mmCIF file of C-alpha atoms in Angstrom:
data_model
loop_
_atom_site.group_PDB
_atom_site.id
_atom_site.type_symbol
_atom_site.label_atom_id
_atom_site.label_comp_id
_atom_site.label_asym_id
_atom_site.label_seq_id
_atom_site.Cartn_x
_atom_site.Cartn_y
_atom_site.Cartn_z
ATOM 1 C CA MET A 1 -0.190 -0.012 -0.028
ATOM 2 C CA SER A 2 1.327 3.317 -0.614
ATOM 3 C CA ASP A 3 2.596 5.657 2.363
ATOM 4 C CA PHE A 4 2.041 9.378 2.255
ATOM 5 C CA ARG A 5 4.907 10.004 4.355
ATOM 6 C CA THR A 6 7.305 8.213 1.307
ATOM 7 C CA SER A 7 5.446 9.881 -1.914
ATOM 8 C CA THR A 8 6.385 12.625 -4.761
ATOM 9 C CA HIS A 9 3.369 14.108 -3.341
ATOM 10 C CA ARG A 10 5.155 15.383 0.112
ATOM 11 C CA GLU A 11 8.587 15.492 -1.620
ATOM 12 C CA ARG A 12 7.774 17.422 -4.533
ATOM 13 C CA TRP A 13 3.782 18.967 -4.094
ATOM 14 C CA ILE A 14 3.393 20.761 -0.491
ATOM 15 C CA LEU A 15 4.641 24.290 -1.549
ATOM 16 C CA GLN A 16 5.337 27.517 0.702
ATOM 17 C CA PRO A 17 3.308 29.949 -0.158
ATOM 18 C CA HIS A 18 5.960 32.410 -1.772
ATOM 19 C CA ASP A 19 6.614 29.082 -3.753
ATOM 20 C CA LEU A 20 2.565 28.982 -4.872
ATOM 21 C CA MET A 21 2.911 33.026 -5.530
ATOM 22 C CA GLU A 22 6.549 33.257 -7.603
ATOM 23 C CA SER A 23 5.205 30.505 -9.645
ATOM 24 C CA TRP A 24 2.253 32.175 -10.893
ATOM 25 C CA ALA A 25 3.645 35.252 -11.408
ATOM 26 C CA ALA A 26 6.188 34.272 -13.600
ATOM 27 C CA ALA A 27 3.668 32.116 -15.690
ATOM 28 C CA ASN A 28 1.534 35.234 -15.921
ATOM 29 C CA ARG A 29 4.546 37.166 -16.697
ATOM 30 C CA ARG A 30 6.245 34.628 -19.398
ATOM 31 C CA ALA A 31 2.106 34.971 -21.189
ATOM 32 C CA ALA A 32 2.139 38.536 -21.071
ATOM 33 C CA GLU A 33 5.230 38.365 -22.979
ATOM 34 C CA THR A 34 4.542 35.919 -25.279
ATOM 35 C CA LEU A 35 1.366 38.577 -25.805
ATOM 36 C CA VAL A 36 3.733 41.513 -27.001
ATOM 37 C CA GLN A 37 6.366 39.051 -28.540
ATOM 38 C CA TYR A 38 3.518 36.890 -31.161
ATOM 39 C CA GLY A 39 0.382 38.396 -30.502
ATOM 40 C CA THR A 40 -1.344 35.800 -29.185
ATOM 41 C CA THR A 41 -1.039 33.252 -26.089
ATOM 42 C CA GLN A 42 -2.038 30.789 -26.884
ATOM 43 C CA MET A 43 0.358 27.945 -27.453
ATOM 44 C CA LYS A 44 0.449 24.843 -29.629
ATOM 45 C CA VAL A 45 0.614 21.200 -28.337
ATOM 46 C CA ASN A 46 1.738 18.060 -30.357
ATOM 47 C CA PRO A 47 -0.833 15.273 -29.074
ATOM 48 C CA VAL A 48 2.194 12.772 -29.747
ATOM 49 C CA ASP A 49 4.492 13.145 -27.241
ATOM 50 C CA GLY A 50 3.281 16.460 -25.349
ATOM 51 C CA SER A 51 6.180 19.044 -26.494
ATOM 52 C CA ILE A 52 4.976 23.167 -26.590
ATOM 53 C CA ASP A 53 5.243 25.126 -30.089
ATOM 54 C CA LEU A 54 5.882 29.017 -30.400
ATOM 55 C CA PRO A 55 2.986 31.039 -31.249
ATOM 56 C CA ASP A 56 2.386 32.276 -34.663
ATOM 57 C CA HIS A 57 2.511 36.283 -35.178
ATOM 58 C CA VAL A 58 -0.288 38.177 -35.458
ATOM 59 C CA ASP A 59 -1.701 41.793 -34.934
ATOM 60 C CA SER A 60 -2.342 41.879 -31.350
ATOM 61 C CA SER A 61 -2.313 45.912 -30.933
ATOM 62 C CA GLY A 62 -4.782 46.740 -28.017
ATOM 63 C CA VAL A 63 -5.190 43.308 -26.327
ATOM 64 C CA LYS A 64 -4.305 43.173 -22.786
ATOM 65 C CA PRO A 65 -2.839 40.010 -20.544
ATOM 66 C CA MET A 66 -4.898 38.853 -17.932
ATOM 67 C CA SER A 67 -4.233 40.179 -14.195
ATOM 68 C CA TYR A 68 -2.736 37.762 -11.669
ATOM 69 C CA GLU A 69 -5.767 37.891 -9.237
ATOM 70 C CA GLU A 70 -7.873 37.343 -12.597
ATOM 71 C CA GLU A 71 -6.482 33.886 -13.312
ATOM 72 C CA GLN A 72 -6.624 33.152 -9.795
ATOM 73 C CA LEU A 73 -10.398 33.195 -10.367
ATOM 74 C CA ILE A 74 -10.054 31.262 -13.490
ATOM 75 C CA ARG A 75 -8.846 28.646 -12.295
ATOM 76 C CA VAL A 76 -11.320 27.919 -9.225
ATOM 77 C CA PHE A 77 -13.622 28.293 -11.724
ATOM 78 C CA TYR A 78 -12.668 25.700 -13.187
ATOM 79 C CA GLU A 79 -12.095 23.364 -10.105
ATOM 80 C CA GLN A 80 -15.779 23.972 -9.857
ATOM 81 C CA LYS A 81 -16.355 22.923 -13.077
ATOM 82 C CA ILE A 82 -14.591 19.664 -12.321
ATOM 83 C CA GLN A 83 -16.873 18.922 -8.950
ATOM 84 C CA GLU A 84 -19.621 19.460 -11.095
ATOM 85 C CA VAL A 85 -18.731 16.985 -13.878
ATOM 86 C CA CYS A 86 -17.708 14.507 -11.427
ATOM 87 C CA THR A 87 -20.726 14.471 -9.461
ATOM 88 C CA ALA A 88 -22.793 14.777 -13.091
ATOM 89 C CA PHE A 89 -20.571 11.303 -13.808
ATOM 90 C CA LYS A 90 -21.141 9.992 -9.912
ATOM 91 C CA PHE A 91 -17.156 9.356 -9.480
ATOM 92 C CA PRO A 92 -16.490 9.002 -5.913
ATOM 93 C CA HIS A 93 -14.614 11.845 -4.042
ATOM 94 C CA LYS A 94 -11.211 10.364 -4.570
ATOM 95 C CA ILE A 95 -11.213 11.187 -8.468
ATOM 96 C CA GLN A 96 -12.999 14.409 -7.892
ATOM 97 C CA ALA A 97 -9.712 15.633 -5.625
ATOM 98 C CA THR A 98 -7.613 14.404 -7.750
ATOM 99 C CA ALA A 99 -8.533 15.530 -11.335
ATOM 100 C CA ILE A 100 -8.335 19.011 -8.945
ATOM 101 C CA ILE A 101 -5.015 19.193 -7.793
ATOM 102 C CA TYR A 102 -3.634 17.795 -11.534
ATOM 103 C CA PHE A 103 -5.188 20.957 -12.583
ATOM 104 C CA LYS A 104 -3.880 23.325 -9.691
ATOM 105 C CA ARG A 105 -0.342 21.572 -10.744
ATOM 106 C CA PHE A 106 -0.528 21.958 -13.926
ATOM 107 C CA TYR A 107 -1.065 26.141 -14.077
ATOM 108 C CA LEU A 108 1.819 26.198 -11.748
ATOM 109 C CA GLN A 109 3.935 25.688 -14.707
ATOM 110 C CA TRP A 110 1.658 27.273 -17.140
ATOM 111 C CA SER A 111 -0.446 30.441 -17.421
ATOM 112 C CA VAL A 112 -4.520 29.732 -18.294
ATOM 113 C CA MET A 113 -3.176 31.985 -21.590
ATOM 114 C CA GLU A 114 -1.214 29.075 -22.863
ATOM 115 C CA HIS A 115 -3.400 26.267 -22.145
ATOM 116 C CA GLN A 116 -7.700 26.665 -22.681
ATOM 117 C CA PRO A 117 -8.659 26.010 -18.823
ATOM 118 C CA LYS A 118 -11.257 24.387 -20.158
ATOM 119 C CA ASN A 119 -9.470 21.613 -21.788
ATOM 120 C CA ILE A 120 -7.325 20.931 -19.132
ATOM 121 C CA MET A 121 -9.894 20.277 -17.164
ATOM 122 C CA LEU A 122 -11.283 17.699 -19.000
ATOM 123 C CA THR A 123 -8.218 16.059 -19.536
ATOM 124 C CA CYS A 124 -7.767 15.838 -16.069
ATOM 125 C CA VAL A 125 -10.918 14.613 -14.785
ATOM 126 C CA TYR A 126 -9.733 11.899 -17.526
ATOM 127 C CA ALA A 127 -6.281 10.668 -16.840
ATOM 128 C CA SER A 128 -7.566 10.840 -12.752
ATOM 129 C CA CYS A 129 -10.074 8.420 -13.485
ATOM 130 C CA LYS A 130 -7.173 6.634 -15.108
ATOM 131 C CA VAL A 131 -4.551 6.869 -12.587
ATOM 132 C CA GLU A 132 -7.575 6.047 -9.944
ATOM 133 C CA GLU A 133 -8.334 2.499 -12.027
ATOM 134 C CA ASN A 134 -12.475 4.387 -12.631
ATOM 135 C CA HIS A 135 -11.478 3.989 -16.881
ATOM 136 C CA VAL A 136 -14.077 6.031 -18.762
ATOM 137 C CA SER A 137 -12.994 6.649 -21.830
ATOM 138 C CA ALA A 138 -12.696 9.584 -23.527
ATOM 139 C CA GLU A 139 -15.226 9.417 -25.996
ATOM 140 C CA GLU A 140 -17.648 8.975 -23.014
ATOM 141 C CA LEU A 141 -16.923 11.920 -21.259
ATOM 142 C CA GLY A 142 -16.972 13.999 -24.229
ATOM 143 C CA LYS A 143 -20.281 12.531 -24.921
ATOM 144 C CA GLY A 144 -21.413 13.001 -21.496
ATOM 145 C CA ILE A 145 -20.485 16.789 -21.277
ATOM 146 C CA GLN A 146 -21.159 17.332 -25.105
ATOM 147 C CA GLN A 147 -17.681 17.896 -25.758
ATOM 148 C CA ASP A 148 -14.893 17.031 -28.203
ATOM 149 C CA HIS A 149 -13.141 14.203 -27.208
ATOM 150 C CA GLU A 150 -9.872 15.177 -28.930
ATOM 151 C CA ILE A 151 -9.642 17.783 -27.184
ATOM 152 C CA ILE A 152 -8.924 15.419 -24.118
ATOM 153 C CA LEU A 153 -6.782 13.162 -26.424
ATOM 154 C CA ASN A 154 -4.365 16.119 -27.459
ATOM 155 C CA ASN A 155 -3.902 17.620 -24.061
ATOM 156 C CA GLU A 156 -2.935 14.391 -22.800
ATOM 157 C CA MET A 157 0.309 14.018 -22.944
ATOM 158 C CA VAL A 158 1.231 17.569 -22.253
ATOM 159 C CA LEU A 159 -1.044 17.231 -19.153
ATOM 160 C CA LEU A 160 1.373 14.533 -17.608
ATOM 161 C CA LYS A 161 4.669 15.993 -18.555
ATOM 162 C CA SER A 162 3.918 18.843 -16.751
ATOM 163 C CA LEU A 163 2.984 16.798 -13.920
ATOM 164 C CA ASP A 164 6.633 15.211 -13.706
ATOM 165 C CA PHE A 165 4.347 12.088 -14.644
ATOM 166 C CA ASP A 166 4.107 12.212 -10.592
ATOM 167 C CA LEU A 167 0.121 11.126 -10.668
ATOM 168 C CA ILE A 168 0.045 9.534 -7.499
ATOM 169 C CA VAL A 169 -1.535 12.118 -4.995
ATOM 170 C CA TYR A 170 -3.315 11.943 -1.650
ATOM 171 C CA ALA A 171 -6.656 13.720 -0.846
ATOM 172 C CA PRO A 172 -8.407 14.323 2.382
ATOM 173 C CA TYR A 173 -11.277 12.304 2.226
ATOM 174 C CA ARG A 174 -9.307 9.290 3.194
ATOM 175 C CA SER A 175 -7.665 10.640 5.915
ATOM 176 C CA ILE A 176 -11.834 12.623 7.261
ATOM 177 C CA GLU A 177 -12.585 8.208 7.663
ATOM 178 C CA GLY A 178 -9.262 7.415 8.821
ATOM 179 C CA PHE A 179 -9.984 9.970 11.828
ATOM 180 C CA ILE A 180 -13.982 9.166 12.177
ATOM 181 C CA ASP A 181 -12.876 5.257 12.795
ATOM 182 C CA ASP A 182 -10.231 6.442 15.699
ATOM 183 C CA LEU A 183 -12.884 8.695 17.132
ATOM 184 C CA GLU A 184 -14.883 5.962 17.825
ATOM 185 C CA GLY A 185 -12.779 4.731 20.053
ATOM 186 C CA PHE A 186 -11.651 7.963 21.684
ATOM 187 C CA CYS A 187 -15.017 9.368 21.876
ATOM 188 C CA ARG A 188 -17.716 7.244 24.803
ATOM 189 C CA ALA A 189 -19.966 4.699 23.533
ATOM 190 C CA GLY A 190 -23.285 6.149 25.060
ATOM 191 C CA ASN A 191 -24.660 9.085 24.995
ATOM 192 C CA GLY A 192 -25.378 8.695 20.486
ATOM 193 C CA ALA A 193 -22.052 9.384 20.361
ATOM 194 C CA PHE A 194 -21.461 6.945 16.884
ATOM 195 C CA GLN A 195 -24.593 8.352 15.403
ATOM 196 C CA ARG A 196 -23.121 12.086 16.180
ATOM 197 C CA LEU A 197 -19.528 10.659 14.099
ATOM 198 C CA LYS A 198 -21.520 10.156 11.501
ATOM 199 C CA GLU A 199 -22.773 13.589 11.511
ATOM 200 C CA LEU A 200 -19.610 14.860 11.799
ATOM 201 C CA HIS A 201 -18.728 12.796 8.709
ATOM 202 C CA GLN A 202 -21.155 13.647 6.945
ATOM 203 C CA MET A 203 -20.491 17.662 7.331
ATOM 204 C CA ALA A 204 -16.908 17.590 6.773
ATOM 205 C CA ILE A 205 -17.071 15.901 3.215
ATOM 206 C CA PRO A 206 -19.021 19.023 1.654
ATOM 207 C CA HIS A 207 -16.387 21.457 3.920
ATOM 208 C CA ALA A 208 -13.209 19.611 2.726
ATOM 209 C CA ASP A 209 -14.761 19.966 -1.101
ATOM 210 C CA LYS A 210 -15.509 23.300 -0.564
ATOM 211 C CA MET A 211 -11.259 23.019 0.924
ATOM 212 C CA MET A 212 -10.243 22.102 -2.369
ATOM 213 C CA LEU A 213 -11.092 25.129 -4.181
ATOM 214 C CA THR A 214 -8.664 26.952 -2.348
ATOM 215 C CA ASP A 215 -4.979 27.171 -2.162
ATOM 216 C CA ALA A 216 -4.634 24.329 0.619
ATOM 217 C CA PRO A 217 -3.766 20.715 -0.761
ATOM 218 C CA LEU A 218 -0.548 22.692 -2.440
ATOM 219 C CA LEU A 219 0.684 23.916 1.111
ATOM 220 C CA TYR A 220 -0.698 21.097 3.783
ATOM 221 C CA THR A 221 -1.185 17.578 3.765
ATOM 222 C CA PRO A 222 -4.207 15.833 3.602
ATOM 223 C CA GLY A 223 -3.930 14.803 7.693
ATOM 224 C CA GLN A 224 -3.867 18.396 8.363
ATOM 225 C CA LEU A 225 -7.000 18.980 5.505
ATOM 226 C CA ALA A 226 -8.762 16.568 7.133
ATOM 227 C CA LEU A 227 -8.351 17.454 10.914
ATOM 228 C CA ALA A 228 -8.779 21.432 9.807
ATOM 229 C CA ALA A 229 -12.326 20.104 8.142
ATOM 230 C CA LEU A 230 -13.500 17.932 11.347
ATOM 231 C CA HIS A 231 -12.457 20.643 13.355
ATOM 232 C CA LYS A 232 -14.752 23.310 11.461
ATOM 233 C CA CYS A 233 -17.816 21.033 11.532
ATOM 234 C CA ASN A 234 -16.779 20.322 14.951
ATOM 235 C CA ASP A 235 -16.819 23.396 16.325
ATOM 236 C CA ILE A 236 -20.457 23.202 15.047
ATOM 237 C CA LEU A 237 -21.465 19.520 16.097
ATOM 238 C CA LYS A 238 -19.791 19.922 19.528
ATOM 239 C CA VAL A 239 -19.386 15.802 19.417
ATOM 240 C CA PHE A 240 -15.671 15.902 21.264
ATOM 241 C CA ASP A 241 -13.008 17.656 22.908
ATOM 242 C CA PHE A 242 -10.725 18.711 19.941
ATOM 243 C CA GLU A 243 -7.635 19.552 21.667
ATOM 244 C CA ARG A 244 -8.115 16.481 24.140
ATOM 245 C CA TYR A 245 -8.299 14.634 21.241
ATOM 246 C CA LEU A 246 -4.812 16.314 19.578
ATOM 247 C CA GLU A 247 -2.373 15.820 22.353
ATOM 248 C CA THR A 248 -3.971 11.831 22.170
ATOM 249 C CA ILE A 249 -2.349 12.171 18.452
ATOM 250 C CA PHE A 250 0.739 13.530 19.741
ATOM 251 C CA SER A 251 1.180 11.048 22.083
ATOM 252 C CA ARG A 252 1.129 8.162 20.101
ATOM 253 C CA GLN A 253 3.365 9.916 17.382
ATOM 254 C CA HIS A 254 6.699 11.454 16.627
ATOM 255 C CA SER A 255 5.854 15.154 15.411
ATOM 256 C CA ASN A 256 8.459 18.145 14.732
ATOM 257 C CA CYS A 257 5.781 19.997 15.472
ATOM 258 C CA THR A 258 4.413 21.128 18.675
ATOM 259 C CA ILE A 259 0.021 21.304 18.838
ATOM 260 C CA GLU A 260 0.270 24.806 19.365
ATOM 261 C CA GLN A 261 2.225 24.947 15.412
ATOM 262 C CA PHE A 262 -0.045 22.032 14.223
ATOM 263 C CA VAL A 263 -3.393 24.638 15.279
ATOM 264 C CA ARG A 264 -2.162 27.231 13.334
ATOM 265 C CA SER A 265 -1.727 25.206 10.685
ATOM 266 C CA ILE A 266 -5.428 24.235 11.042
ATOM 267 C CA ASN A 267 -6.473 27.444 11.463
ATOM 268 C CA ALA A 268 -4.909 28.749 8.407
ATOM 269 C CA ILE A 269 -6.273 26.181 6.449
ATOM 270 C CA ASN A 270 -9.938 27.392 7.235
ATOM 271 C CA TYR A 271 -9.012 30.849 6.801
ATOM 272 C CA LEU A 272 -8.228 30.039 3.526
ATOM 273 C CA VAL A 273 -12.038 28.524 3.043
ATOM 274 C CA ASP A 274 -13.273 31.914 4.446
ATOM 275 C CA GLN A 275 -11.411 33.615 2.617
ATOM 276 C CA LEU A 276 -12.554 32.033 -0.908
ATOM 277 C CA LYS A 277 -13.683 33.781 -3.178
ATOM 278 C CA MET A 278 -15.673 32.335 -6.088
ATOM 279 C CA PRO A 279 -16.271 34.787 -9.153
ATOM 280 C CA SER A 280 -20.233 36.153 -10.446
ATOM 281 C CA VAL A 281 -21.640 35.535 -14.147
ATOM 282 C CA LYS A 282 -21.286 38.755 -14.573
ATOM 283 C CA ASP A 283 -17.030 38.032 -13.362
ATOM 284 C CA MET A 284 -16.404 34.987 -15.793
ATOM 285 C CA LYS A 285 -18.603 37.134 -18.814
ATOM 286 C CA HIS A 286 -15.589 39.716 -18.278
ATOM 287 C CA LEU A 287 -12.584 36.949 -18.059
ATOM 288 C CA ASP A 288 -14.050 34.987 -20.372
ATOM 289 C CA ARG A 289 -13.651 37.198 -23.734
ATOM 290 C CA LYS A 290 -10.815 38.853 -22.170
ATOM 291 C CA LEU A 291 -9.158 35.431 -21.917
ATOM 292 C CA ARG A 292 -10.598 34.582 -26.000
ATOM 293 C CA HIS A 293 -8.849 38.120 -26.367
ATOM 294 C CA CYS A 294 -5.707 36.519 -25.555
ATOM 295 C CA TRP A 295 -5.404 33.413 -27.632
ATOM 296 C CA ASP A 296 -7.571 35.101 -31.044
ATOM 297 C CA PRO A 297 -6.777 38.779 -31.053
ATOM 298 C CA SER A 298 -9.515 38.972 -34.165
ATOM 299 C CA SER A 299 -12.001 38.045 -31.678
ATOM 300 C CA ARG A 300 -11.682 41.363 -30.383
ATOM 301 C CA ASP A 301 -12.440 43.633 -33.020
ATOM 302 C CA GLU A 302 -15.885 41.051 -33.430
ATOM 303 C CA HIS A 303 -16.640 41.790 -30.086
ATOM 304 C CA LYS A 304 -16.664 46.004 -30.636
ATOM 305 C CA LYS A 305 -18.605 45.394 -33.714
ATOM 306 C CA LYS A 306 -21.256 43.641 -32.218
ATOM 307 C CA GLU A 307 -21.163 46.584 -28.916
ATOM 308 C CA LYS A 308 -21.460 49.130 -31.795
ATOM 309 C CA LYS A 309 -23.995 47.434 -33.448
ATOM 310 C CA SER A 310 -26.073 46.757 -30.328
ATOM 311 C CA LYS A 311 -25.514 51.139 -28.703
ATOM 312 C CA HIS A 312 -26.749 52.107 -32.113
ATOM 313 C CA LYS A 313 -29.786 49.717 -32.432
ATOM 314 C CA SER A 314 -30.168 50.613 -28.958
ATOM 315 C CA LYS A 315 -30.229 54.548 -29.923
ATOM 316 C CA ARG A 316 -32.666 53.819 -32.339
ATOM 317 C CA THR A 317 -35.312 52.317 -30.598
ATOM 318 C CA SER A 318 -35.095 54.827 -27.870
ATOM 319 C CA THR A 319 -35.313 57.306 -30.710
ATOM 320 C CA ASP A 320 -38.303 55.274 -32.657
ATOM 321 C CA ALA A 321 -39.814 55.058 -28.686
ATOM 322 C CA GLN A 322 -39.865 59.081 -28.258
ATOM 323 C CA LEU A 323 -41.432 59.654 -31.899
#
């Protein structure tokens, strides 16, 4: 059985906050420079080996690159879409979590201006199904969400290369189950404790779902994420003494950090959840339009023509009403 303690997930993919910011900033800066130099940011991907070719030069006068903050909103939007797709296909939480972590890791290497997040999102779901042995063909996945399955296959190799083929990932859901089992021995058997633990478990899962949309999976271990979810939900249900339970855990394990440090990590995770900002429909219309302009500058001119035509029509209608 695989062990998180010796995994590439722990060794290579638990990062510091400044590492995340530097990676995102570097990708954003590179895409902005590409836009200036080539007039478009969208990379050409060889579907056979995942190699990347720079785009052909086009005229992009007046097209602005996306900001660092705008890219963050787009990533969160498509991570939520991964959850929606997985729910529609009734995939287990493990597949959903693996796909989101793949998506997060991919966009540590690339800007959303360079590779279309919708395409990468679908490819992440497809790859996670294969890795988690819940295989769904690209054709079936594409048909289920009315998308061309060739998009998935064309991006598979560039996704795997960007992940450095580190495909085994760990999510908080299994850890939540483990802590719930452990808590059965910690809590008193009477007073409906088992039923209350079941309720705690049920409440912790959607909280972990929301946690997966934050930066937390790239910053903290699955065990920390699981305990953060249980801590937040236990504040509401009051099932057990959380601090005393932490003491029992630390008494059984040799840890490099203190309980106080661990509690600070848990509080930091839940703070990220509380601060999570989801883009509105209005936000996404603006961001999607701006993203399309980065990929295809000619779409900006078409959009301007439509806006001008719409304003002219509106003005004419107003004049007719006055007459």
